[in-house]
Every structure is written in C-alpha cells, then in structure tokens.
Amino acid sequence: LEAPTMAEIHLKLTKREYDDTGKLGSISWLISGINLEDAQFVMPVDIRQLPQDASAAQKAVVEEKQQKLAARISKFHETADAMSDGIEVDAGMEHVDDIRFCAADMEEQGLEAADLEVASEETGEEVAAEGMRILMPSSIHHQDGLPLGLRALQAEELQLRQGQANDCLEKLRQALVHKAIIYCQHFRSADSTWMGTRSKQEAHRCRIKIDKCVRSYQRARNALQRLGLDDDTLRKVYQEIQPSQLSVDKEVTEENRYGQGSDRLAWFWRVNNSQDSPEDEWMDEFYRVNWLKAKARWQRWEEELSLVRHEMGWTVGWFRYKKEAWEQRYHQATKCGHQAYAQRQVLLWGRFLLDGENSFKDKMIIVT
C-alpha cells in the first residue's frame, strides 16, 4: 500500500486550495497548527530534562522557548478567526498521551507516571505554553462542524492528518530497523563492558524515539477519527499500535530461531511511504531479509502441500493394494474359515478405500 507523505499532500492541496475553500492560506494555516502541536509535544520533554538544581540560565532558556511558543499560538488563533469567519467553537476533548508509550522517556529522567501531569506546572505559569489549546477544525467532531461551515477546512485537515500519520509510520519503521541493527551488530560484537553499555544507551535512545513516533501517530489518528475518516480505513489502514508490535524484529536478530513458519510482520510494515530517505539502506536490508524469509516459508508450504497430496494418493493406493491382496487370498483359500476371514478383510479394506477416495477426492495425486 503506497502512502503519500505530508509534503506531497501539502503540495497537492496548495495547488487547488482556493477552489475548495474560497480562501488562500488555509493549508499553510493548518500546517502551522500541526507544527505547533508537535512543538507543544517537545516542550514538556525540555522541561523534564532540567536538572533538579538547574541554574537560572538553564531555566531562562526554557522560559524563552515557552514564551516564543505562546506567541506563535496566539498568532495562530488570530489567523484562525479569519479562516473560520470568527466562528466560536468548543475546544472539544484534549488528547492525552498513552502512558504505555511514555515509559522510556520517564526512565531516562527517573520519573514516575504521575510526574508527567505535574512536570509542566513547575515553571510557575497558570497556563503554560505546552498546555494551551490549539483550536483547529479537528478540535470538534465532524458532524458538529457541518452546521458551522467548517466542512471544507475539515476535509483539508483530514488529508493533511493522513500525511502526518504516514510520516509517523515511516519514522517508526526506520527507528525499529535501526534498533534491530543495533542489537544485531553491536550487542553481539561488543567485546568490552564499555561497548556493551554504549550499545544499550543507543538502543534506549532508539526506544525513546520509537515511543515518540507512536504518540505522534496516535495524535494524528485521534484527529482522523474526529474528522470523520471512515471506519473501514481506520480498521484496515490506520490501526491501533500495540506495544507487542514494537519489539525488535527477530528476523534480523535471531535469523536461525525455531517457529518462524507462522511469523507475520506488524500491519504498519505493509503501509509504505513513497519518500526517499537516507535510512533507505537499512529499510532495504530489512525488507530484503523478510522477503527472503517469506519466500522460503512459501516454498516450504508449497513442498508440504505437494507431499500431503501425494500421501493422500499413497494412502488410497495402500488401501486398494490390501483389498486386492485379501481378494487373492480369498480365492486361494481352501478352508471355509480362511475364506470367511479373508472376505471380512476384503470388506474392511474396501470401506477404507471408499472413505479415502471420498475424503481425498480432487485433492490427492495418484502416481501410477
């Protein structure tokens, strides 16, 4: 499945935005809103990275970032009034990150789950910049947006959010491949404690990056749900990501392990992004290994199918042989008891032959 990037969708929508909404600049405004959400997403991380004994200079840097972010959000809302003709809308429900994908980030900072809720409050502001609501067409349900005249803007944001989700999945795949290669190349070849510790630190950074990609994807997916993306697409293309799907792929790390016959890649490996990336060499290696594994599995099952069909034919042939053998003994027998026993065996193997032919009809291969 070929998935367009956000840049490709941005370009396509920009070429015809006036025809769709009757306004110019709506696409850039929506893009800036999505970028502001990403900036808000990064800000709490910067705050949590402050040491407990942070200097005044370190706090001032974070404070300056918050002020710049707050100014950008205020400017965005001023533009929103022009884009929505001054319509007052309810902010809707606020997205909350899944705590299952925050563990690596909290481990690095030594935080507990409850600390995520209060970390942004340590700056002393009533409403910190990272906590300010960004009012976009996806802030309300698509059915509530129709009476307010937001249908065209919601349709444009829907396409942009699909591009955002595709980009997040592409970054997620690259991060997972990077982590797999770290495990494969560095952990196995680590010849000292220093190298092993360094590899673990690099793998942990990859895990943090993976969790960030998942949380970004979840925000995009939640926006798609509010914007009215059909359930079939959500169920088949933009599915939920489970923690079990983010493990290091064993096709790379344990290529000779047992039990590979029923392995399947997670769904997001089948949604390909069309953009060129410097990580393509890793991705090509990953897909090459999995393609070869899948081909080997297919050939094994093809061989197994051929064997089973032959075994069906061999089984029926064995029943026929036994029936004919007892028929010959029946005719050669000179005593009534021997004939009765042979006739009984003929009937027995005849039933086996009939059942086998009926059960394996059009499936078995008979070699004469």
Short mmCIF file of C-alpha atoms in Angstrom, two decimals:
data_model
loop_
_atom_site.label_atom_id
_atom_site.label_comp_id
_atom_site.label_asym_id
_atom_site.label_seq_id
_atom_site.Cartn_x
_atom_site.Cartn_y
_atom_site.Cartn_z
CA LEU A 1 0.00 0.00 0.00
CA GLU A 2 1.58 3.25 -1.18
CA ALA A 3 1.05 6.07 1.33
CA PRO A 4 1.60 9.72 0.33
CA THR A 5 3.73 11.91 2.57
CA MET A 6 2.50 15.07 4.24
CA ALA A 7 4.68 17.15 1.90
CA GLU A 8 3.07 15.55 -1.17
CA ILE A 9 -0.43 16.16 0.20
CA HIS A 10 0.55 19.73 1.13
CA LEU A 11 1.66 20.39 -2.44
CA LYS A 12 -1.48 18.85 -3.95
CA LEU A 13 -3.84 20.79 -1.68
CA THR A 14 -1.99 24.09 -2.16
CA LYS A 15 -2.50 23.89 -5.92
CA ARG A 16 -6.29 23.83 -5.54
CA GLU A 17 -7.00 25.32 -2.11
CA TYR A 18 -8.88 28.37 -3.47
CA ASP A 19 -11.25 26.13 -5.43
CA ASP A 20 -12.00 24.06 -2.34
CA THR A 21 -12.46 26.72 0.35
CA GLY A 22 -12.59 30.06 -1.47
CA LYS A 23 -9.67 31.25 0.67
CA LEU A 24 -5.92 31.35 0.26
CA GLY A 25 -3.57 30.35 3.06
CA SER A 26 -5.82 27.75 4.70
CA ILE A 27 -3.35 24.93 4.00
CA SER A 28 -0.41 26.86 5.46
CA TRP A 29 -2.53 27.71 8.49
CA LEU A 30 -3.42 24.05 9.06
CA ILE A 31 0.21 23.01 8.62
CA SER A 32 1.31 25.59 11.18
CA GLY A 33 -1.28 24.25 13.64
CA ILE A 34 0.05 20.71 13.26
CA ASN A 35 3.62 22.00 13.71
CA LEU A 36 2.54 23.84 16.87
CA GLU A 37 1.14 20.60 18.27
CA ASP A 38 4.50 18.96 17.63
CA ALA A 39 6.27 21.86 19.38
CA GLN A 40 3.95 21.51 22.37
CA PHE A 41 4.75 17.81 22.39
CA VAL A 42 8.50 18.52 22.65
CA MET A 43 8.24 21.25 25.30
CA PRO A 44 7.44 19.00 28.31
CA VAL A 45 10.49 16.91 27.42
CA ASP A 46 12.69 20.01 27.58
CA ILE A 47 11.19 20.87 30.96
CA ARG A 48 11.73 17.37 32.36
CA GLN A 49 15.33 17.41 31.17
CA LEU A 50 16.12 20.32 33.50
CA PRO A 51 18.27 19.09 36.40
CA GLN A 52 16.89 19.45 39.91
CA ASP A 53 19.50 22.10 40.66
CA ALA A 54 19.03 23.92 37.34
CA SER A 55 20.77 27.24 37.05
CA ALA A 56 19.00 30.50 36.29
CA ALA A 57 20.42 30.46 32.77
CA GLN A 58 19.01 26.98 32.07
CA LYS A 59 15.59 27.98 33.36
CA ALA A 60 15.71 31.17 31.30
CA VAL A 61 16.29 29.17 28.11
CA VAL A 62 13.20 27.04 28.77
CA GLU A 63 11.19 30.12 29.74
CA GLU A 64 12.16 31.82 26.48
CA LYS A 65 11.08 28.77 24.48
CA GLN A 66 7.72 28.79 26.24
CA GLN A 67 7.19 32.47 25.54
CA LYS A 68 8.01 32.05 21.85
CA LEU A 69 5.67 29.08 21.63
CA ALA A 70 2.87 31.02 23.38
CA ALA A 71 3.35 33.91 20.93
CA ARG A 72 3.13 31.53 17.96
CA ILE A 73 -0.07 30.00 19.35
CA SER A 74 -1.64 33.44 19.87
CA LYS A 75 -0.76 34.42 16.30
CA PHE A 76 -2.22 31.14 15.06
CA HIS A 77 -5.53 31.84 16.82
CA GLU A 78 -5.66 35.32 15.32
CA THR A 79 -5.37 33.77 11.87
CA ALA A 80 -7.97 31.17 12.87
CA ASP A 81 -10.58 33.92 13.27
CA ALA A 82 -10.10 34.91 9.63
CA MET A 83 -10.12 31.30 8.39
CA SER A 84 -13.30 30.39 10.27
CA ASP A 85 -15.00 33.81 9.82
CA GLY A 86 -14.91 34.41 13.55
CA ILE A 87 -16.94 31.32 14.43
CA GLU A 88 -16.77 30.42 18.12
CA VAL A 89 -16.28 26.70 18.58
CA ASP A 90 -15.96 24.47 21.59
CA ALA A 91 -12.41 23.20 22.16
CA GLY A 92 -13.60 19.61 22.37
CA MET A 93 -11.65 16.87 24.15
CA GLU A 94 -7.94 17.21 24.84
CA HIS A 95 -5.64 14.44 23.64
CA VAL A 96 -3.83 12.55 26.39
CA ASP A 97 -0.72 10.52 25.54
CA ASP A 98 -0.87 6.78 26.13
CA ILE A 99 1.17 6.08 29.27
CA ARG A 100 2.32 2.75 27.77
CA PHE A 101 4.47 4.67 25.30
CA CYS A 102 5.97 7.09 27.83
CA ALA A 103 7.95 4.53 29.86
CA ALA A 104 11.31 5.00 28.10
CA ASP A 105 11.13 8.78 28.37
CA MET A 106 10.29 8.55 32.08
CA GLU A 107 13.06 6.02 32.76
CA GLU A 108 15.64 8.37 31.26
CA GLN A 109 14.52 11.17 33.56
CA GLY A 110 13.80 8.93 36.56
CA LEU A 111 10.13 9.98 36.67
CA GLU A 112 7.01 8.17 37.76
CA ALA A 113 3.80 8.17 35.75
CA ALA A 114 2.20 10.80 37.99
CA ASP A 115 5.12 13.16 37.36
CA LEU A 116 4.06 13.60 33.74
CA GLU A 117 0.97 15.51 34.85
CA VAL A 118 2.82 17.96 37.08
CA ALA A 119 6.13 18.37 35.24
CA SER A 120 4.83 21.22 33.10
CA GLU A 121 3.49 23.03 36.19
CA GLU A 122 6.95 23.51 37.70
CA THR A 123 7.55 26.65 35.63
CA GLY A 124 5.07 28.65 37.71
CA GLU A 125 2.74 29.72 34.89
CA GLU A 126 -1.03 29.45 35.25
CA VAL A 127 -1.36 28.09 31.71
CA ALA A 128 1.96 27.02 30.28
CA ALA A 129 2.53 27.26 26.53
CA GLU A 130 2.58 23.48 26.19
CA GLY A 131 -0.84 23.34 27.88
CA MET A 132 -2.56 25.96 25.70
CA ARG A 133 -5.34 24.64 23.48
CA ILE A 134 -4.84 24.89 19.73
CA LEU A 135 -8.23 25.29 18.10
CA MET A 136 -8.31 23.53 14.74
CA PRO A 137 -11.11 22.02 12.64
CA SER A 138 -10.29 18.64 14.24
CA SER A 139 -10.95 20.10 17.70
CA ILE A 140 -14.63 19.30 17.23
CA HIS A 141 -16.44 16.30 15.77
CA HIS A 142 -17.01 16.48 12.02
CA GLN A 143 -20.80 16.30 12.46
CA ASP A 144 -20.71 19.35 14.75
CA GLY A 145 -18.53 21.19 12.24
CA LEU A 146 -21.00 20.92 9.35
CA PRO A 147 -23.54 23.48 10.74
CA LEU A 148 -20.64 25.86 11.48
CA GLY A 149 -19.41 25.86 7.88
CA LEU A 150 -16.14 24.06 8.67
CA ARG A 151 -16.68 21.21 6.24
CA ALA A 152 -14.08 22.38 3.67
CA LEU A 153 -11.42 23.06 6.33
CA GLN A 154 -12.07 19.71 7.99
CA ALA A 155 -11.75 17.94 4.63
CA GLU A 156 -8.36 19.61 4.05
CA GLU A 157 -7.13 18.80 7.55
CA LEU A 158 -8.28 15.20 7.11
CA GLN A 159 -5.91 14.76 4.16
CA LEU A 160 -3.05 16.51 5.97
CA ARG A 161 -3.56 14.32 9.03
CA GLN A 162 -3.34 11.24 6.83
CA GLY A 163 0.00 12.52 5.55
CA GLN A 164 1.10 13.17 9.15
CA ALA A 165 0.15 9.61 10.13
CA ASN A 166 2.03 8.22 7.11
CA ASP A 167 5.15 10.20 8.05
CA CYS A 168 4.93 8.98 11.65
CA LEU A 169 4.69 5.37 10.49
CA GLU A 170 7.69 5.84 8.19
CA LYS A 171 9.78 7.27 11.04
CA LEU A 172 8.58 4.45 13.29
CA ARG A 173 9.70 1.80 10.81
CA GLN A 174 13.11 3.45 10.44
CA ALA A 175 13.56 3.62 14.21
CA LEU A 176 12.61 -0.05 14.63
CA VAL A 177 15.04 -1.11 11.90
CA HIS A 178 17.78 1.00 13.49
CA LYS A 179 17.15 -0.66 16.85
CA ALA A 180 17.20 -4.12 15.25
CA ILE A 181 20.55 -3.39 13.61
CA ILE A 182 21.96 -2.10 16.92
CA TYR A 183 21.00 -5.40 18.57
CA CYS A 184 22.31 -7.44 15.65
CA GLN A 185 25.62 -5.67 15.02
CA HIS A 186 26.63 -4.02 18.28
CA PHE A 187 25.33 -6.23 21.10
CA ARG A 188 26.70 -9.41 19.51
CA SER A 189 30.07 -7.91 18.68
CA ALA A 190 30.54 -5.96 21.92
CA ASP A 191 33.94 -7.07 23.20
CA SER A 192 34.00 -4.91 26.33
CA THR A 193 31.73 -3.59 29.05
CA TRP A 194 32.14 -0.08 27.66
CA MET A 195 30.94 -1.13 24.20
CA GLY A 196 28.02 -3.04 25.70
CA THR A 197 26.95 -0.08 27.83
CA ARG A 198 27.25 2.28 24.88
CA SER A 199 25.11 -0.03 22.74
CA LYS A 200 22.47 -0.20 25.46
CA GLN A 201 22.38 3.60 25.66
CA GLU A 202 21.98 3.85 21.90
CA ALA A 203 19.20 1.24 21.95
CA HIS A 204 17.45 3.15 24.75
CA ARG A 205 17.58 6.35 22.69
CA CYS A 206 16.01 4.41 19.83
CA ARG A 207 13.28 3.24 22.18
CA ILE A 208 12.55 6.85 23.18
CA LYS A 209 12.35 7.80 19.51
CA ILE A 210 10.02 4.86 18.82
CA ASP A 211 7.67 5.91 21.65
CA LYS A 212 7.63 9.49 20.36
CA CYS A 213 6.69 8.29 16.87
CA VAL A 214 3.87 6.19 18.29
CA ARG A 215 2.49 9.08 20.37
CA SER A 216 2.62 11.38 17.33
CA TYR A 217 0.81 8.76 15.28
CA GLN A 218 -1.84 8.39 17.99
CA ARG A 219 -2.50 12.16 17.94
CA ALA A 220 -2.88 12.07 14.17
CA ARG A 221 -5.17 9.02 14.36
CA ASN A 222 -7.39 10.62 17.01
CA ALA A 223 -7.69 13.71 14.81
CA LEU A 224 -8.67 11.48 11.86
CA GLN A 225 -11.42 9.92 13.95
CA ARG A 226 -12.83 13.32 14.90
CA LEU A 227 -12.62 14.48 11.27
CA GLY A 228 -14.83 11.61 10.15
CA LEU A 229 -12.44 9.16 8.47
CA ASP A 230 -14.44 6.06 7.62
CA ASP A 231 -14.24 3.10 9.98
CA ASP A 232 -13.05 0.74 7.25
CA THR A 233 -9.90 2.84 6.63
CA LEU A 234 -9.27 3.18 10.36
CA ARG A 235 -9.62 -0.57 10.81
CA LYS A 236 -7.52 -1.65 7.82
CA VAL A 237 -5.00 1.17 7.19
CA TYR A 238 -4.63 3.34 10.31
CA GLN A 239 -4.91 0.73 13.02
CA GLU A 240 -4.06 0.93 16.69
CA ILE A 241 -0.42 0.24 17.55
CA GLN A 242 0.17 -2.23 20.37
CA PRO A 243 3.36 -2.39 22.48
CA SER A 244 3.89 -6.03 21.42
CA GLN A 245 4.28 -4.87 17.79
CA LEU A 246 7.28 -2.69 18.66
CA SER A 247 9.67 -5.46 19.67
CA VAL A 248 12.97 -5.78 17.85
CA ASP A 249 12.27 -7.82 14.76
CA LYS A 250 13.62 -11.32 15.25
CA GLU A 251 14.05 -11.86 11.52
CA VAL A 252 17.20 -9.75 11.94
CA THR A 253 18.31 -10.54 15.48
CA GLU A 254 17.54 -14.30 15.58
CA GLU A 255 17.51 -15.39 11.97
CA ASN A 256 18.01 -19.12 12.80
CA ARG A 257 15.40 -19.46 15.53
CA TYR A 258 12.66 -22.10 15.58
CA GLY A 259 8.98 -21.38 14.94
CA GLN A 260 9.22 -18.98 12.01
CA GLY A 261 6.51 -20.70 9.98
CA SER A 262 3.67 -18.58 11.40
CA ASP A 263 5.51 -15.26 11.83
CA ARG A 264 3.91 -12.13 10.37
CA LEU A 265 5.10 -8.56 10.26
CA ALA A 266 3.02 -5.95 12.10
CA TRP A 267 0.44 -4.15 9.97
CA PHE A 268 2.40 -0.88 9.69
CA TRP A 269 5.21 -2.60 7.75
CA ARG A 270 2.75 -3.03 4.88
CA VAL A 271 1.99 0.71 4.62
CA ASN A 272 4.89 2.05 2.54
CA ASN A 273 5.83 5.70 2.34
CA SER A 274 6.94 6.96 -1.06
CA GLN A 275 9.51 9.44 0.17
CA ASP A 276 13.24 8.94 -0.29
CA SER A 277 15.19 8.73 2.94
CA PRO A 278 18.83 8.38 3.95
CA GLU A 279 17.66 5.41 6.03
CA ASP A 280 16.61 3.54 2.86
CA GLU A 281 19.68 1.30 3.06
CA TRP A 282 18.51 -0.04 6.42
CA MET A 283 14.94 -0.39 5.18
CA ASP A 284 16.05 -2.21 2.02
CA GLU A 285 18.06 -4.67 4.10
CA PHE A 286 15.13 -5.23 6.46
CA TYR A 287 12.61 -5.83 3.67
CA ARG A 288 15.13 -7.97 1.76
CA VAL A 289 15.58 -10.29 4.75
CA ASN A 290 11.84 -10.53 5.35
CA TRP A 291 11.11 -11.09 1.67
CA LEU A 292 13.62 -13.96 1.54
CA LYS A 293 12.17 -15.44 4.73
CA ALA A 294 8.64 -15.17 3.35
CA LYS A 295 9.73 -16.74 0.07
CA ALA A 296 11.38 -19.64 1.93
CA ARG A 297 8.24 -20.15 4.02
CA TRP A 298 6.07 -20.15 0.89
CA GLN A 299 8.34 -22.71 -0.80
CA ARG A 300 8.27 -24.91 2.31
CA TRP A 301 4.47 -24.84 2.44
CA GLU A 302 4.29 -25.46 -1.31
CA GLU A 303 6.51 -28.52 -0.86
CA GLU A 304 4.47 -29.63 2.14
CA LEU A 305 1.25 -29.31 0.14
CA SER A 306 2.69 -31.44 -2.64
CA LEU A 307 3.82 -34.07 -0.11
CA VAL A 308 0.42 -34.16 1.59
CA ARG A 309 -1.39 -34.60 -1.73
CA HIS A 310 0.97 -37.44 -2.65
CA GLU A 311 0.48 -39.01 0.79
CA MET A 312 -3.27 -38.97 0.18
CA GLY A 313 -2.71 -40.85 -3.07
CA TRP A 314 -0.31 -43.27 -1.38
CA THR A 315 -2.83 -43.96 1.39
CA VAL A 316 -5.65 -44.72 -1.07
CA GLY A 317 -3.24 -46.88 -3.10
CA TRP A 318 -2.29 -48.83 0.03
CA PHE A 319 -5.97 -49.47 0.83
CA ARG A 320 -6.52 -50.71 -2.75
CA TYR A 321 -3.45 -52.94 -2.56
CA LYS A 322 -4.60 -54.52 0.73
CA LYS A 323 -8.10 -55.10 -0.63
CA GLU A 324 -6.75 -56.81 -3.75
CA ALA A 325 -4.31 -58.89 -1.68
CA TRP A 326 -7.11 -60.25 0.54
CA GLU A 327 -9.28 -60.93 -2.51
CA GLN A 328 -6.44 -63.05 -3.90
CA ARG A 329 -6.12 -64.91 -0.57
CA TYR A 330 -9.87 -65.44 -0.54
CA HIS A 331 -9.71 -67.20 -3.88
CA GLN A 332 -6.67 -69.23 -2.83
CA ALA A 333 -8.17 -70.33 0.49
CA THR A 334 -9.31 -73.98 0.74
CA LYS A 335 -10.98 -73.86 4.14
CA CYS A 336 -14.28 -72.14 4.92
CA GLY A 337 -12.84 -70.41 7.98
CA HIS A 338 -9.98 -68.94 5.96
CA GLN A 339 -12.39 -67.78 3.26
CA ALA A 340 -14.67 -66.12 5.82
CA TYR A 341 -11.77 -64.27 7.41
CA ALA A 342 -10.39 -63.19 4.02
CA GLN A 343 -13.85 -61.96 2.94
CA ARG A 344 -14.10 -59.94 6.14
CA GLN A 345 -10.72 -58.31 5.41
CA VAL A 346 -11.80 -57.54 1.83
CA LEU A 347 -14.87 -55.71 3.14
CA LEU A 348 -12.81 -53.87 5.77
CA TRP A 349 -10.19 -52.58 3.32
CA GLY A 350 -12.94 -51.86 0.79
CA ARG A 351 -14.58 -49.49 3.28
CA PHE A 352 -11.22 -47.83 3.96
CA LEU A 353 -10.71 -47.42 0.19
CA LEU A 354 -14.16 -45.91 -0.34
CA ASP A 355 -13.81 -43.50 2.58
CA GLY A 356 -10.37 -42.42 1.40
CA GLU A 357 -11.50 -41.81 -2.18
CA ASN A 358 -14.48 -39.76 -0.98
CA SER A 359 -12.44 -37.74 1.54
CA PHE A 360 -9.50 -37.02 -0.76
CA LYS A 361 -11.48 -36.51 -3.97
CA ASP A 362 -9.94 -33.82 -6.25
CA LYS A 363 -7.12 -33.31 -3.69
CA MET A 364 -4.85 -36.35 -3.94
CA ILE A 365 -2.18 -37.07 -6.52
CA ILE A 366 -2.08 -40.66 -7.71
CA VAL A 367 1.22 -41.81 -9.20
CA THR A 368 0.92 -44.96 -11.31
#
